[in-house]
Coordinates of N, CA and C in Angstrom, one line a residue:
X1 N -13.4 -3.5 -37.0 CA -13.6 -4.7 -36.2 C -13.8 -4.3 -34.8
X2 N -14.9 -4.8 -34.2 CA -15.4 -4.3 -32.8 C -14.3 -5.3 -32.0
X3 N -14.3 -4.7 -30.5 CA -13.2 -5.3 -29.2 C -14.0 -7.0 -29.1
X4 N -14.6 -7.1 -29.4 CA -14.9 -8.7 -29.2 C -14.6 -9.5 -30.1
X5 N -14.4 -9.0 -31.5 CA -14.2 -9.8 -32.5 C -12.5 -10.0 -32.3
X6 N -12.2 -8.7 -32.1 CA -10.3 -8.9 -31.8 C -10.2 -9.9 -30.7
X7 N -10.8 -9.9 -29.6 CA -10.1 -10.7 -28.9 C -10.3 -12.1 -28.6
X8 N -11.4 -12.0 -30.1 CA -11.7 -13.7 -30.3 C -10.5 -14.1 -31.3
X9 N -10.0 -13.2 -31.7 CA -8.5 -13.3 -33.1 C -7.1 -13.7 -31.9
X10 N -7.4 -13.3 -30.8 CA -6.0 -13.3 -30.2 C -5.8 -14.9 -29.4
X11 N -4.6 -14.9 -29.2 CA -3.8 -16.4 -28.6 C -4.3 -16.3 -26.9
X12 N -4.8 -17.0 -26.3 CA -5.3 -17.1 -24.9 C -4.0 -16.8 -24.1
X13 N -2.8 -16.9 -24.3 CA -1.5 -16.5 -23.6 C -1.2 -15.3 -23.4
X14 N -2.5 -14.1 -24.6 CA -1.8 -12.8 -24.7 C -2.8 -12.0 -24.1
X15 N -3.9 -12.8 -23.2 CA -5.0 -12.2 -22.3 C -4.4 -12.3 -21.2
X16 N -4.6 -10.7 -20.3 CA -4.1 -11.3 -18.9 C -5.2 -10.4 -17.9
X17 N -5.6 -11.7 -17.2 CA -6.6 -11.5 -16.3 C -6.0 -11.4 -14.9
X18 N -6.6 -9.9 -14.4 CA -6.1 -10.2 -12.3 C -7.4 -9.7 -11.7
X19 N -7.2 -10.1 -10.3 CA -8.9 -10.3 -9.7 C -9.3 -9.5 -9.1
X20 N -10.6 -9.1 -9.2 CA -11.2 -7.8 -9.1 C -10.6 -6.7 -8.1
X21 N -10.7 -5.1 -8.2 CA -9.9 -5.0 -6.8 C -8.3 -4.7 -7.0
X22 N -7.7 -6.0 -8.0 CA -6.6 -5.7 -7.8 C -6.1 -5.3 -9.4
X23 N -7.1 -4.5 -10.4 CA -6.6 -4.7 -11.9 C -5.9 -3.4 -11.8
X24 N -5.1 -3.8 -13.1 CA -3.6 -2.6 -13.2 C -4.3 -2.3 -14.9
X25 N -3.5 -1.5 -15.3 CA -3.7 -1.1 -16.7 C -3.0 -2.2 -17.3
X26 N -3.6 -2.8 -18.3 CA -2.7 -3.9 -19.4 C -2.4 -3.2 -20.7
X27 N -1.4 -3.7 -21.2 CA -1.4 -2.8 -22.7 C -1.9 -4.6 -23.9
X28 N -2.8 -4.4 -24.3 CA -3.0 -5.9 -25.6 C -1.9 -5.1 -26.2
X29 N -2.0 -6.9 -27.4 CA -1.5 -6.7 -28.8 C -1.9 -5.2 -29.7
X30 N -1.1 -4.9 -30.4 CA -1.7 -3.6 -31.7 C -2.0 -2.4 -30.7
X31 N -1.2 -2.4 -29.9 CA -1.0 -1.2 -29.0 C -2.2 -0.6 -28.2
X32 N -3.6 -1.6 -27.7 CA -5.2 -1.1 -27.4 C -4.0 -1.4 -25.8
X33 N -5.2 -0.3 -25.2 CA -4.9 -0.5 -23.7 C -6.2 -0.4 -22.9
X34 N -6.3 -0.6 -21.9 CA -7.7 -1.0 -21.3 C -7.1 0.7 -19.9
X35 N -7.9 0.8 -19.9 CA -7.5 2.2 -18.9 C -8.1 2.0 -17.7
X36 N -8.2 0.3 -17.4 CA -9.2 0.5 -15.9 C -7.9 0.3 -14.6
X37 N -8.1 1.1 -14.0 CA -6.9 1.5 -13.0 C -7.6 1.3 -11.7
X38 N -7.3 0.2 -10.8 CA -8.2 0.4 -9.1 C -7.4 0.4 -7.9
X39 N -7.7 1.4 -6.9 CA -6.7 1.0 -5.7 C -7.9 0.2 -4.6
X40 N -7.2 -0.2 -3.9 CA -7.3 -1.1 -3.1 C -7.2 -0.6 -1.7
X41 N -8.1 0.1 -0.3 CA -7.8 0.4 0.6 C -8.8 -0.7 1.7
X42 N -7.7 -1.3 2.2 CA -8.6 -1.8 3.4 C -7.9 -1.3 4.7
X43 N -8.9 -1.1 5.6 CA -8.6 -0.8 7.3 C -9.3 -1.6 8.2
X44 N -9.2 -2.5 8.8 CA -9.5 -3.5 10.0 C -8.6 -3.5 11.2
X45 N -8.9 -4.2 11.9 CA -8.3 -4.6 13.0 C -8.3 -6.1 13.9
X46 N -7.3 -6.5 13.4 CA -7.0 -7.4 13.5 C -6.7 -7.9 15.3
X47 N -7.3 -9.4 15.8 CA -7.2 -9.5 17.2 C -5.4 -9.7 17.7
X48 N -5.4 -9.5 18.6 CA -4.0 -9.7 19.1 C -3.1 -11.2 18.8
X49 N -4.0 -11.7 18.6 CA -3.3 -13.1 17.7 C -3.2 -13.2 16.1
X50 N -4.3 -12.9 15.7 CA -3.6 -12.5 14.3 C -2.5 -12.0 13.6
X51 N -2.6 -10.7 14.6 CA -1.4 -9.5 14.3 C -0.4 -10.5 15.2
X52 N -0.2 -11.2 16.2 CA 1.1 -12.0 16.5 C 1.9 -13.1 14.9
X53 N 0.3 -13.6 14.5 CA 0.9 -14.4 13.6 C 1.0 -13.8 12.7
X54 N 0.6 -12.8 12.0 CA 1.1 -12.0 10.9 C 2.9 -11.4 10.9
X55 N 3.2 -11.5 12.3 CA 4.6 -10.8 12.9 C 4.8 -9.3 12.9
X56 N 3.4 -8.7 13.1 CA 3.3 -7.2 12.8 C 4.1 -7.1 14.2
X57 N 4.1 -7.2 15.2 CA 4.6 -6.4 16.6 C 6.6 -6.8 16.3
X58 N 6.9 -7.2 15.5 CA 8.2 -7.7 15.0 C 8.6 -6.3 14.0
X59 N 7.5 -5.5 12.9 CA 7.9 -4.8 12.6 C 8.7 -3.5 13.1
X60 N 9.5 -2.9 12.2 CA 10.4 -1.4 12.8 C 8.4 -0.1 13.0
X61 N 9.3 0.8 14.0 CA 8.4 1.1 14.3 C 9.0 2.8 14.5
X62 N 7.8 3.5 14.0 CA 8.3 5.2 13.9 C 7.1 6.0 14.6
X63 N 7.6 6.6 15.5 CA 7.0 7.9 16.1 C 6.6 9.0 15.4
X64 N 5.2 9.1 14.9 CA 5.0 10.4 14.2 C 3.9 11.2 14.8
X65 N 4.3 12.4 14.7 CA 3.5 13.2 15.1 C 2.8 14.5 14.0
X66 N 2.2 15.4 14.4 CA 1.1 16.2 13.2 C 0.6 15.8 11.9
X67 N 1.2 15.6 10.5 CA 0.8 15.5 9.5 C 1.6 15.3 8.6
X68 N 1.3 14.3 8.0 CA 2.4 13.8 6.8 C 1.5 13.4 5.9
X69 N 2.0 13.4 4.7 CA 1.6 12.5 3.3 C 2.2 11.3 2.9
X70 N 1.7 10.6 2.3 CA 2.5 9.5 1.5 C 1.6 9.3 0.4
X71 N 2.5 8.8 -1.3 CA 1.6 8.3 -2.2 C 1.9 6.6 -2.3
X72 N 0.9 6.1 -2.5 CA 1.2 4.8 -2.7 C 0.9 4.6 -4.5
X73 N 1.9 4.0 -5.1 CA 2.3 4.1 -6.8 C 1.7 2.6 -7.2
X74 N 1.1 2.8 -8.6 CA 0.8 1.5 -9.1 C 1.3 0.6 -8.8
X75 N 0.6 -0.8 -8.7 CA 1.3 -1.7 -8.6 C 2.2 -2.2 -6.9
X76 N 2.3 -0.9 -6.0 CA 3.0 -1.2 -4.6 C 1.8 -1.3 -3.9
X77 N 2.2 -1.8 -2.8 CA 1.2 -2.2 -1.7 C 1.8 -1.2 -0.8
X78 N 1.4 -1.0 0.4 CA 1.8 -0.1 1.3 C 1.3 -0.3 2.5
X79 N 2.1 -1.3 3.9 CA 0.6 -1.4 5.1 C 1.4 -0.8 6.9
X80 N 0.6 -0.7 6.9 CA 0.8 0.8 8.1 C 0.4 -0.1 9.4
X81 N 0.3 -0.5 10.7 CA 0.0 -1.0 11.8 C -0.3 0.1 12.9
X82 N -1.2 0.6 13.6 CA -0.8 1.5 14.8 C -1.4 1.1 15.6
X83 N 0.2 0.9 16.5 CA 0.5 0.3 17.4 C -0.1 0.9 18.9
X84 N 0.4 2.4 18.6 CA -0.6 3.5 19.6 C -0.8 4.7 19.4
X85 N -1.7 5.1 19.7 CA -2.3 7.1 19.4 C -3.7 7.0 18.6
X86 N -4.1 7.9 18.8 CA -5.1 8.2 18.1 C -5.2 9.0 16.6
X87 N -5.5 9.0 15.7 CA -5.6 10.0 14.3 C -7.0 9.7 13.4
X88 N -6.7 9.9 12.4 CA -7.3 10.4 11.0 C -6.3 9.8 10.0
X89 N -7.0 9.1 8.9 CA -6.4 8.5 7.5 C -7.7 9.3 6.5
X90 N -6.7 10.4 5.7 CA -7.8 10.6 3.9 C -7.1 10.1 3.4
X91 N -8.1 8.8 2.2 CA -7.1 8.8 1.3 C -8.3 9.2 0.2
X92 N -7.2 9.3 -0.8 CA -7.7 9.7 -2.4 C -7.3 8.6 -3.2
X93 N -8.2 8.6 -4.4 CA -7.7 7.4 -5.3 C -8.9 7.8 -6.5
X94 N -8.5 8.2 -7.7 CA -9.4 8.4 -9.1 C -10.5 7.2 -8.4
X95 N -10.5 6.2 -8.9 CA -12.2 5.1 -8.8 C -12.2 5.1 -7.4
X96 N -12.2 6.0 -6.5 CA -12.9 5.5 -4.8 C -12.9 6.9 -4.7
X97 N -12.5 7.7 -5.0 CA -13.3 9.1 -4.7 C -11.7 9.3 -3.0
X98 N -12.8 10.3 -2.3 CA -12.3 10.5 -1.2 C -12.5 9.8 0.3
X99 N -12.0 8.9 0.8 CA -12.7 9.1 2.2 C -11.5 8.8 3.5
X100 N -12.3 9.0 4.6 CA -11.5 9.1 6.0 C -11.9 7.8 6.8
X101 N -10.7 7.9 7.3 CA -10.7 6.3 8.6 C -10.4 7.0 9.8
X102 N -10.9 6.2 10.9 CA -10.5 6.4 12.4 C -9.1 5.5 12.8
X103 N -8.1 6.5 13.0 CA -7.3 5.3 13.7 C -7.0 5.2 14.9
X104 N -6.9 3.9 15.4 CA -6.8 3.6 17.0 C -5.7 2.6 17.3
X105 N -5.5 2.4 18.4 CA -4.6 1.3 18.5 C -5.1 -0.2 17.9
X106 N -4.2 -1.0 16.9 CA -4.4 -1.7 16.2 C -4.9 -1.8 14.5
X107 N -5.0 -1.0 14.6 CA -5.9 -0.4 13.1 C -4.8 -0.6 12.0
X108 N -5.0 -1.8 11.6 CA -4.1 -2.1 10.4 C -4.7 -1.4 8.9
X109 N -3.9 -0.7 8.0 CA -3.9 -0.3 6.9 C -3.4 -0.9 5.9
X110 N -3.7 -1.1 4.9 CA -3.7 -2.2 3.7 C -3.7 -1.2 2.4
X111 N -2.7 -0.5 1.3 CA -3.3 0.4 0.3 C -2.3 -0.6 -0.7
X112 N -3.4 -1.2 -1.9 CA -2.9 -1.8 -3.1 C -2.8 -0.7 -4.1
X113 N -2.6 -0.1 -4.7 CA -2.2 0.9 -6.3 C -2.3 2.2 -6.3
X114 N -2.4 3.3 -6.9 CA -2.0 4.3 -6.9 C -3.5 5.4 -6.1
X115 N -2.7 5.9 -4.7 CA -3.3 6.8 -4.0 C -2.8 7.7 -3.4
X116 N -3.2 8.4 -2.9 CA -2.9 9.6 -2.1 C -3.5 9.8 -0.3
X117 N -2.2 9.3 0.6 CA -3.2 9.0 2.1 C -2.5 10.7 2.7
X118 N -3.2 10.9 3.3 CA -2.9 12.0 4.3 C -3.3 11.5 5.9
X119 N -2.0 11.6 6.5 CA -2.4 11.1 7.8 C -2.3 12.3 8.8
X120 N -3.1 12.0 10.0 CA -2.9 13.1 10.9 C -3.3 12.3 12.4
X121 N -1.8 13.0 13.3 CA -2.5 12.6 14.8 C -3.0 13.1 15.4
X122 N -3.9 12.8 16.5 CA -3.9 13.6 17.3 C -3.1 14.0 18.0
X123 N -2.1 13.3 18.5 CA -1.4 13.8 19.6 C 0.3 13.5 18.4
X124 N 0.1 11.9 19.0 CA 1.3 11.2 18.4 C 0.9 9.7 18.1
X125 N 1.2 9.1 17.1 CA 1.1 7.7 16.4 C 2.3 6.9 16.4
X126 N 2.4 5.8 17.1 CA 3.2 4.6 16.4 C 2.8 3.9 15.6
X127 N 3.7 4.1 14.7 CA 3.3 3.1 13.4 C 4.4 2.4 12.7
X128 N 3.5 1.0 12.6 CA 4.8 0.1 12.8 C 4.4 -0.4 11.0
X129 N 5.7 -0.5 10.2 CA 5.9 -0.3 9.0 C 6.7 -2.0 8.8
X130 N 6.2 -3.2 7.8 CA 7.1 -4.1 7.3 C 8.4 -3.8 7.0
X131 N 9.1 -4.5 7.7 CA 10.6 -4.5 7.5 C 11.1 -4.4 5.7
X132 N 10.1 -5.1 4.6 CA 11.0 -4.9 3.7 C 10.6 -3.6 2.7
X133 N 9.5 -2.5 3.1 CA 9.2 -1.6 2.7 C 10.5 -0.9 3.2
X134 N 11.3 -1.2 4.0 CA 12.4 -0.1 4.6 C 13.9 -0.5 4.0
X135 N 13.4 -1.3 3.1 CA 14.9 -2.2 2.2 C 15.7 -0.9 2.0
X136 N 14.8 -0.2 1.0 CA 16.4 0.6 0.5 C 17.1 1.2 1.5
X137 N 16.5 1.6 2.5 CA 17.5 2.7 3.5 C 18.5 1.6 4.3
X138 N 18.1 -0.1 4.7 CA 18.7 -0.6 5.0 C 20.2 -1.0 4.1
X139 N 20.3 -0.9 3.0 CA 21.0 -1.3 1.4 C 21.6 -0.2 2.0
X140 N 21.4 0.9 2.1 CA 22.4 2.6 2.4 C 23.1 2.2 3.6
X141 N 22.8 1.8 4.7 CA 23.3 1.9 5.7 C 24.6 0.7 5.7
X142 N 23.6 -0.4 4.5 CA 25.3 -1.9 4.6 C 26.0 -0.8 3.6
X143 N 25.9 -0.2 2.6 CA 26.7 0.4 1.7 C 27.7 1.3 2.5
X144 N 27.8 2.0 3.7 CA 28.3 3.1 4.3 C 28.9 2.2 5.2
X145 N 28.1 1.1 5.7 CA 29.1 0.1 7.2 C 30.6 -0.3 6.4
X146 N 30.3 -1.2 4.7 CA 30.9 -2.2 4.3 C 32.3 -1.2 3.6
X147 N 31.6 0.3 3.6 CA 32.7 0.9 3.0 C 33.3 1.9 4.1
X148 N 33.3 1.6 5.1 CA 33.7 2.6 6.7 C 34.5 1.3 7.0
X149 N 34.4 -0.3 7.3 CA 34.9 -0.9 7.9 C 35.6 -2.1 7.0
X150 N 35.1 -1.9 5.7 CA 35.7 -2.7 4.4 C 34.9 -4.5 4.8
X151 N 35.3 -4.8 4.1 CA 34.4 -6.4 3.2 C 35.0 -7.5 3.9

């Protein structure tokens, strides 16, 4: 039985569609899996009102200097603000291949599913990170207050 005939056999509840850009691997019925896997990188720059109404200048904010990595894992989003400095973004991702961004003051970063960014400053970068990407270290720190000072 070819893939069209099965999925004319299946219940419309047991298709799951998401929109282009943002598809994950699905597993169907009878154990078929669709293997299309995509990340998502956008870089813009948003005007000073935007980024006011977005609440990015409200985000925590880290001083980095030379070269770091980070992977961004299926399924997590990951978005980066710099606030000041100059650098370089590679990222890697199976369906986008390799490429590089310029970053400058303002240069918001956006990564939806599984990649690999390598960043680099020139000098030094602020970059200001959403507060709830920093949940768990914040969860560590009530865990050590609540048990230093008690409940």
């Amino acid at each position: 039985m070819n893939l069209c005939a099965l999925l004319l056999l299946l219940p419309v509840s047991s298709l799951a569609f998401a929109p282009i850009g943002h598809l994950n691997s699905h597993v169907l019925p009878h154990g078929l899996k669709t293997v299309l896997q995509m990340a998502d990188v956008s870089v813009t720059n948003p005007s000073s009102d935007d980024a006011a109404d977005m609440g990015i200048r409200d985000w925590p904010q880290q001083l980095k200097k030379g070269t770091w990595n980070e992977e961004a894992k299926e399924g997590q989003t990951l978005i980066r603000y710099i606030l000041d400095g100059t650098g370089v973004l590679d990222t890697e991702a199976d369906d986008l291949g390799q490429k590089s961004y310029k970053l400058t003051p303002g240069t918001l970063v956006e990564i939806t599913g599984q990649a690999s960014l390598d960043w680099k400053a020139k000098d030094e970068l602020i970059v200001l990170t959403p507060g709830f990407e920093e949940g768990g270290k914040f969860i560590g720190v009530l865990v050590v207050m609540l048990s230093t000072f008690g409940a």
